[in-house]
Amino acid sequence: MKHRFFYHLISTLCLLGLLAACAPAATQAPAATQAPAATEAPVATEPAAAEPVTLAYLVDDSEANQASGKALADAYMALHPNVTINVESRPGGTEGDNIVKTRLATGDMTDVFWYNSGSLLQALHPTDTLVDLSKEPFIANIVESFLPTVSQNGQIFGVPSQTAMGGGILYNKKIYADLGLSVPTTWAEFESNNEAIKAAGITSVIATFGDTWTSQLFVLADYYNVEAANPNFAADYTGNKAKYATIPAAMAGFTYLKEGFDKGWWQQDYATTKFEQGLKMLADGEGAHYPMLTFALSTIATNSPDKVNDIGFFAVPGTDTAKNGATIWMPAATYIPKTTKNLDVAKDFLGFIASTAGVDALNAAVAPTGPYVIKGATLPDSVLPGVKDVAAYIDAGKSAPALEFLSPIKGPNLEQICVATGTGQMSPEEAAANYDEDVKKQAQQLGLSGW
């Protein structure tokens, strides 16, 4: 199954490369410069300088990503005793984005740093701020469909530092079994399940607005359904021809947030609950559903190892069972700012990350939450049930990349807009209109034509 799983993921994500290649120059992230032909995966070698070298590696503060960053650093240091890599922490979400942008702008960025691929990378103006890796031999180790998500103007800036993942609903399978529920394939079925769960005295949908970035999943993970209803949405959206406020399928995610609030699906302290608290609620059976990316499975595996096998995954349901499918996220990446004083060692570290040895280090430290995009990498036989659920969508050809990997536009204030909608302070119509304005500002900053 692993081979079919990975094959179908690549088939699905090839769509990304095609769309990127069709984009106008300097608007969408173009198809990456062709990587050197691969023979065998290059193995990271000892940097020429034998004197002690220290790198600082900035990683967001989620437990899984910190564990991954430290695993990569420790494995590299074991091979290179003269190198010390200090893993630093930053917040996630908008606060973390602002820290990354500020540190790049002030020349205060660490030697290497962990950050999103896709549209958020474009906002960092990578051709101005990051080191181009397109001529490095280790780029040949990376699955080609990933490269456009870390590219701009023909240059490549990052290496994948975790697995691809599904975006949708994590759910407690024990609750489903106890209440005789089936995985929903339409929103109407999801509504019915939520009412049955609520009647049983269990939180229907866990909301963790205390970490504002988690509020976005009903909107972002619904993209498969948006594309199913509007196949040209990504291109039209990038070209200022499609709006969230005027296309019902695009507005649906905001409608779902308001519905959850109106119908009392959230737990009582939803406004202050944090991400890891939400995961514990899900694992402990205090809540049935949690809209989230599957990277969170590794945190559950760490914090609740005896309960992680009770957690499954399903896609955000749409209106038609026949068109039910999942939205897929590409991995975050590690980048080098142009301000590093240790460029050769930093490049060598990224070469290690982009190798099967790097994948082995990740597998040993964190339960994988999807397939890797490193050539030759494999998932362990003990892969979590939730990951197998994502695989089923990909194997069936029912998955698509998230919008942020098909367009360079993602408004920076989406999480605040989603919180306002999910707490009843803003209508879906107002939310969609506000997000369209948020997107407009970013598109103009990126210099996109038609805006």
XYZ file of C-alpha atoms in Angstrom:
451
model
C 0.000 0.000 0.000
C 2.902 2.337 0.740
C 4.023 2.331 -2.900
C 0.496 3.021 -4.231
C -0.025 5.643 -1.534
C 3.099 7.559 -2.541
C 2.432 7.138 -6.279
C -1.021 8.613 -6.001
C 0.197 11.491 -3.860
C 2.712 12.433 -6.522
C 0.036 12.128 -9.233
C -2.217 14.384 -7.223
C 0.465 16.962 -6.539
C 1.743 17.063 -10.113
C -1.265 19.328 -10.625
C 0.624 21.852 -8.520
C 3.613 21.863 -10.837
C 1.418 22.284 -13.900
C -0.418 25.249 -12.452
C 2.769 26.884 -11.269
C 4.329 26.466 -14.701
C 1.375 28.240 -16.328
C 1.643 31.256 -14.035
C 2.865 34.644 -15.317
C 6.412 35.496 -14.396
C 6.840 37.112 -10.989
C 3.259 36.417 -9.953
C 2.777 32.795 -8.951
C 5.651 30.718 -7.724
C 7.003 29.372 -11.055
C 8.094 25.832 -11.746
C 11.474 25.402 -10.134
C 14.761 25.396 -11.983
C 15.431 21.889 -13.206
C 17.387 20.018 -10.565
C 20.622 18.199 -11.387
C 20.085 14.642 -12.553
C 20.042 12.236 -9.626
C 22.172 9.136 -9.556
C 22.485 8.170 -5.923
C 21.263 10.366 -3.104
C 24.196 12.589 -2.123
C 25.422 11.918 1.389
C 26.226 14.900 3.576
C 29.966 15.152 4.082
C 32.089 16.809 6.739
C 32.371 20.543 5.977
C 35.837 21.603 4.919
C 36.394 23.676 8.041
C 37.229 21.379 10.966
C 37.120 24.129 13.577
C 34.039 24.277 15.835
C 30.975 25.784 14.173
C 27.667 26.709 15.826
C 24.395 27.051 13.917
C 21.144 28.462 15.281
C 17.977 26.768 13.934
C 14.653 28.585 14.445
C 11.615 26.262 14.582
C 8.012 26.985 15.554
C 6.993 25.997 19.058
C 4.626 23.091 18.325
C 5.828 20.002 20.151
C 6.005 17.877 17.000
C 8.016 20.443 15.015
C 10.388 21.098 17.909
C 10.930 17.337 18.213
C 11.546 17.072 14.471
C 13.979 19.987 14.433
C 15.924 18.585 17.379
C 16.001 15.098 15.836
C 17.498 16.478 12.617
C 20.001 18.581 14.543
C 21.059 15.710 16.833
C 21.493 13.262 13.957
C 23.602 15.750 12.000
C 25.766 16.590 15.023
C 26.391 12.879 15.599
C 27.959 12.754 12.115
C 29.785 16.089 12.509
C 31.264 16.414 16.036
C 32.693 19.862 15.273
C 29.199 21.290 14.629
C 26.757 22.432 17.312
C 23.172 23.207 16.276
C 21.044 25.083 18.803
C 17.320 24.707 18.110
C 15.428 27.875 19.028
C 11.671 28.327 19.380
C 9.150 30.851 18.023
C 5.339 31.005 18.194
C 3.157 29.684 15.392
C 0.469 31.580 13.490
C 0.518 35.299 12.701
C 2.788 36.122 15.644
C 5.378 33.673 14.381
C 5.037 34.955 10.806
C 5.740 38.477 12.010
C 8.793 37.328 13.957
C 10.219 35.617 10.867
C 9.567 38.670 8.670
C 11.032 41.060 11.237
C 14.178 39.000 11.796
C 14.749 38.706 8.055
C 14.181 42.447 7.565
C 16.574 43.400 10.370
C 19.283 40.893 9.453
C 18.779 39.081 12.752
C 17.603 35.706 11.405
C 19.205 32.474 12.605
C 21.588 30.513 10.345
C 18.724 28.230 9.252
C 15.000 28.367 9.953
C 11.854 26.265 9.617
C 8.900 27.877 7.806
C 5.931 27.156 5.555
C 6.206 26.349 1.885
C 3.687 27.735 -0.609
C 2.047 31.151 -0.468
C 3.400 32.208 2.918
C 6.944 31.784 1.634
C 6.224 34.184 -1.231
C 5.465 36.929 1.303
C 9.065 36.644 2.580
C 10.363 37.881 -0.815
C 12.750 34.919 -0.923
C 14.802 36.083 -3.893
C 15.835 39.067 -1.764
C 16.200 37.384 1.620
C 17.087 33.687 1.188
C 19.962 31.655 -0.248
C 19.292 30.041 -3.651
C 19.806 26.263 -3.483
C 18.938 25.408 -7.082
C 22.516 24.389 -7.978
C 23.041 22.218 -4.916
C 23.300 18.461 -5.672
C 20.907 17.494 -2.866
C 18.003 19.167 -4.693
C 17.976 16.061 -6.905
C 16.839 14.041 -3.860
C 13.546 15.945 -3.566
C 10.345 14.868 -5.316
C 9.874 17.348 -8.156
C 6.280 18.255 -7.312
C 7.477 19.842 -4.053
C 9.981 22.219 -5.651
C 7.547 24.859 -6.976
C 6.257 25.370 -3.419
C 9.706 26.629 -2.311
C 10.595 28.491 -5.510
C 10.419 32.004 -6.903
C 11.768 33.368 -10.174
C 13.430 30.069 -11.040
C 15.322 29.803 -7.750
C 14.836 27.120 -5.071
C 15.090 28.082 -1.401
C 14.112 25.218 0.917
C 14.182 21.484 1.615
C 11.170 19.545 2.979
C 11.476 18.999 6.714
C 8.441 16.885 7.583
C 5.801 14.827 5.766
C 2.974 15.952 3.543
C -0.316 15.859 5.435
C -4.083 15.863 5.153
C -6.302 18.722 6.258
C -9.776 17.884 7.526
C -11.374 16.411 10.639
C -9.583 14.312 13.245
C -12.202 12.224 15.037
C -12.459 9.848 17.974
C -13.304 6.407 16.592
C -14.408 5.093 19.997
C -17.113 7.740 20.234
C -18.259 6.873 16.735
C -18.398 3.171 17.599
C -20.225 3.764 20.879
C -22.870 5.929 19.207
C -23.163 3.806 16.059
C -22.036 6.641 13.757
C -20.498 6.379 10.302
C -17.884 8.669 8.745
C -19.827 11.445 6.992
C -19.368 12.106 3.290
C -21.768 15.073 3.122
C -22.127 18.116 5.363
C -25.710 17.100 6.170
C -24.404 13.786 7.557
C -21.787 15.669 9.575
C -24.501 17.904 11.033
C -26.525 14.840 11.995
C -23.514 13.224 13.679
C -22.798 16.401 15.618
C -26.337 16.560 16.973
C -26.181 12.905 18.080
C -22.850 13.522 19.806
C -24.137 16.665 21.507
C -27.228 14.770 22.729
C -24.889 12.206 24.306
C -23.291 14.970 26.406
C -20.025 15.058 24.439
C -18.518 18.095 22.710
C -19.317 17.758 19.015
C -16.479 19.864 17.604
C -13.407 20.997 19.550
C -12.477 24.636 18.943
C -9.091 25.946 20.114
C -9.333 29.648 19.395
C -6.788 30.308 22.158
C -4.292 29.407 19.403
C -5.837 31.516 16.662
C -4.163 29.708 13.746
C -6.236 26.596 14.481
C -9.449 28.474 13.617
C -8.745 28.322 9.866
C -9.260 24.647 9.117
C -12.947 24.719 8.192
C -12.022 27.286 5.532
C -8.651 26.005 4.309
C -9.370 22.264 4.458
C -12.603 22.770 2.516
C -10.628 23.660 -0.620
C -11.128 20.253 -2.239
C -14.855 21.012 -2.286
C -14.268 24.528 -3.633
C -12.231 23.129 -6.507
C -14.776 20.364 -7.164
C -17.466 23.017 -7.626
C -15.189 25.543 -9.376
C -12.287 23.800 -11.157
C -10.687 27.095 -12.239
C -10.926 28.738 -8.824
C -7.168 28.863 -8.076
C -6.270 30.572 -11.343
C -9.274 32.923 -11.193
C -8.554 33.765 -7.567
C -4.929 34.597 -8.365
C -6.050 36.723 -11.309
C -8.622 38.673 -9.235
C -11.549 37.042 -11.059
C -12.923 34.926 -8.176
C -13.970 36.131 -4.718
C -14.897 34.361 -1.497
C -17.842 36.721 -1.061
C -19.400 35.944 -4.450
C -18.811 32.192 -4.815
C -20.983 30.089 -2.467
C -18.586 27.120 -2.384
C -15.749 29.413 -1.297
C -17.849 31.091 1.404
C -18.950 27.717 2.804
C -16.037 27.405 5.237
C -17.033 30.659 6.936
C -20.630 29.424 7.042
C -19.469 26.261 8.811
C -17.684 28.314 11.482
C -20.776 30.381 12.199
C -22.960 27.257 12.226
C -20.696 25.610 14.809
C -21.105 28.611 17.081
C -24.853 28.972 16.517
C -25.567 25.286 17.152
C -23.362 24.979 20.244
C -20.968 22.461 18.758
C -17.937 23.977 20.527
C -16.912 23.193 24.124
C -17.601 25.795 26.827
C -14.106 27.352 26.967
C -13.516 27.286 23.205
C -12.250 30.909 23.132
C -9.240 30.185 25.358
C -8.523 26.484 24.723
C -5.077 25.884 23.191
C -4.021 23.462 20.471
C -2.500 20.760 22.699
C -5.431 20.994 25.113
C -7.740 20.343 22.176
C -5.746 17.291 21.163
C -5.963 15.933 24.697
C -9.731 16.450 24.695
C -9.947 14.477 21.458
C -7.702 11.658 22.702
C -9.563 11.447 26.027
C -12.958 11.261 24.325
C -14.147 14.610 25.708
C -14.733 15.816 22.157
C -15.536 13.886 18.992
C -14.152 16.071 16.186
C -11.228 18.462 15.790
C -10.708 20.319 12.473
C -6.949 20.022 12.041
C -3.968 18.998 9.914
C -2.712 15.451 10.395
C 0.676 16.635 11.650
C -1.150 16.829 14.996
C -1.237 13.024 15.129
C 2.423 12.998 16.105
C 1.661 15.243 19.092
C -1.103 12.868 20.177
C 1.312 9.954 19.747
C 3.770 11.726 22.055
C 1.312 12.945 24.697
C -1.289 10.146 24.580
C 0.499 7.128 23.063
C -2.081 4.677 24.389
C -4.917 6.553 22.640
C -3.482 7.655 19.303
C -4.842 4.546 17.562
C -8.344 5.691 18.534
C -7.977 8.763 16.312
C -9.032 8.693 12.671
C -9.260 11.264 9.896
C -11.885 12.246 7.348
C -12.141 15.068 4.813
C -14.320 18.115 5.375
C -17.579 16.903 3.809
C -19.185 18.801 0.946
C -22.605 18.567 -0.642
C -22.127 15.473 -2.817
C -20.966 12.033 -1.637
C -19.692 11.254 -5.135
C -17.331 14.243 -4.958
C -16.056 13.683 -1.414
C -12.283 14.153 -1.138
C -9.438 15.532 0.986
C -7.253 18.625 0.854
C -3.506 17.928 1.090
C -0.745 20.136 2.528
C 2.866 20.074 1.351
C 5.565 19.898 4.048
C 7.137 22.890 5.746
C 10.761 23.477 4.794
C 14.113 24.610 6.171
C 15.694 27.723 4.639
C 18.967 29.682 4.851
C 18.870 33.486 5.119
C 21.433 35.453 3.142
C 22.745 36.852 6.417
C 24.166 33.556 7.718
C 27.867 33.596 8.583
C 28.087 29.799 8.231
C 26.841 29.223 4.695
C 28.813 26.057 3.844
C 27.801 24.238 7.020
C 24.204 25.465 6.711
C 24.014 24.069 3.168
C 25.508 20.778 4.324
C 22.882 20.546 7.076
C 20.096 21.096 4.519
C 21.677 18.385 2.364
C 21.374 16.017 5.322
C 17.711 16.968 5.840
C 17.047 16.238 2.154
C 18.371 12.678 2.391
C 17.041 9.310 3.478
C 19.307 9.598 6.531
C 17.383 12.728 7.484
C 14.104 10.872 7.029
C 15.407 8.054 9.241
C 16.153 10.613 11.963
C 12.605 11.975 11.704
C 11.033 8.501 11.755
C 12.981 7.638 14.908
C 11.759 10.748 16.745
C 8.248 11.547 15.513
C 5.424 9.374 14.205
C 5.023 10.291 10.508
C 1.746 11.978 9.639
C 1.833 11.440 5.873
C 4.233 10.517 3.066
C 7.676 12.036 2.676
C 8.698 13.940 -0.450
C 12.299 12.691 -0.379
C 13.153 10.156 -3.069
C 13.709 6.681 -1.671
C 12.073 7.481 1.682
C 9.512 5.032 3.052
C 6.969 5.057 5.844
C 7.326 2.522 8.652
C 4.902 -0.394 8.829
C 3.617 0.980 12.134
C 2.133 4.101 10.512
C -0.798 5.544 12.487
C -4.431 4.769 11.554
C -5.128 8.441 10.811
C -2.317 8.437 8.250
C -3.834 5.355 6.620
C -7.115 7.271 6.367
C -5.333 10.044 4.440
C -3.746 7.380 2.243
C -7.172 6.023 1.334
C -8.208 9.369 -0.191
C -4.958 9.625 -2.125
C -5.136 5.995 -3.299
C -8.668 6.653 -4.562
C -7.550 9.738 -6.486
C -9.779 11.908 -4.290
C -7.376 14.574 -3.073
C -6.071 17.972 -4.156
C -3.395 20.392 -2.907
C -4.509 23.185 -0.608
C -5.081 26.562 -2.249
C -1.911 28.006 -0.743
C 0.112 25.622 -2.934
C -1.773 26.613 -6.082
C -1.762 30.373 -5.581
C 0.705 32.782 -3.945
C -2.145 34.609 -2.208
C -3.100 33.930 1.411
C -4.310 36.887 3.415
C -2.390 37.367 6.685
C -5.513 38.092 8.752
C -7.495 34.949 7.924
C -7.105 33.467 11.396
C -8.466 36.608 13.081
C -11.399 36.666 10.649
C -12.111 32.991 11.358
C -12.025 33.552 15.123
C -14.470 36.447 14.762
C -16.793 34.241 12.706
C -16.478 31.194 14.960
C -17.261 33.289 18.041
C -20.387 34.838 16.519
C -18.963 38.338 16.088
C -19.047 38.309 12.281
C -21.435 36.855 9.719
C -20.105 34.545 6.979
C -20.875 37.248 4.417
C -18.895 39.827 6.377
C -16.068 37.361 6.914
C -15.786 36.515 3.216
C -15.846 40.202 2.232
C -13.213 41.048 4.835
C -11.011 38.228 3.637
C -11.317 39.409 0.047
C -9.995 42.797 1.199
C -7.219 41.100 3.172
C -6.223 39.135 0.081
C -6.292 42.280 -2.064
C -3.703 43.977 0.106
C -1.374 41.008 -0.078
C -1.784 40.579 -3.845
C -0.867 44.225 -4.352
C 2.171 43.846 -2.107
C 3.259 40.884 -4.235
C 2.810 42.957 -7.383
C 0.340 40.578 -9.028
C -1.245 41.719 -12.257
C -4.979 42.521 -12.241
C -4.981 43.828 -8.675
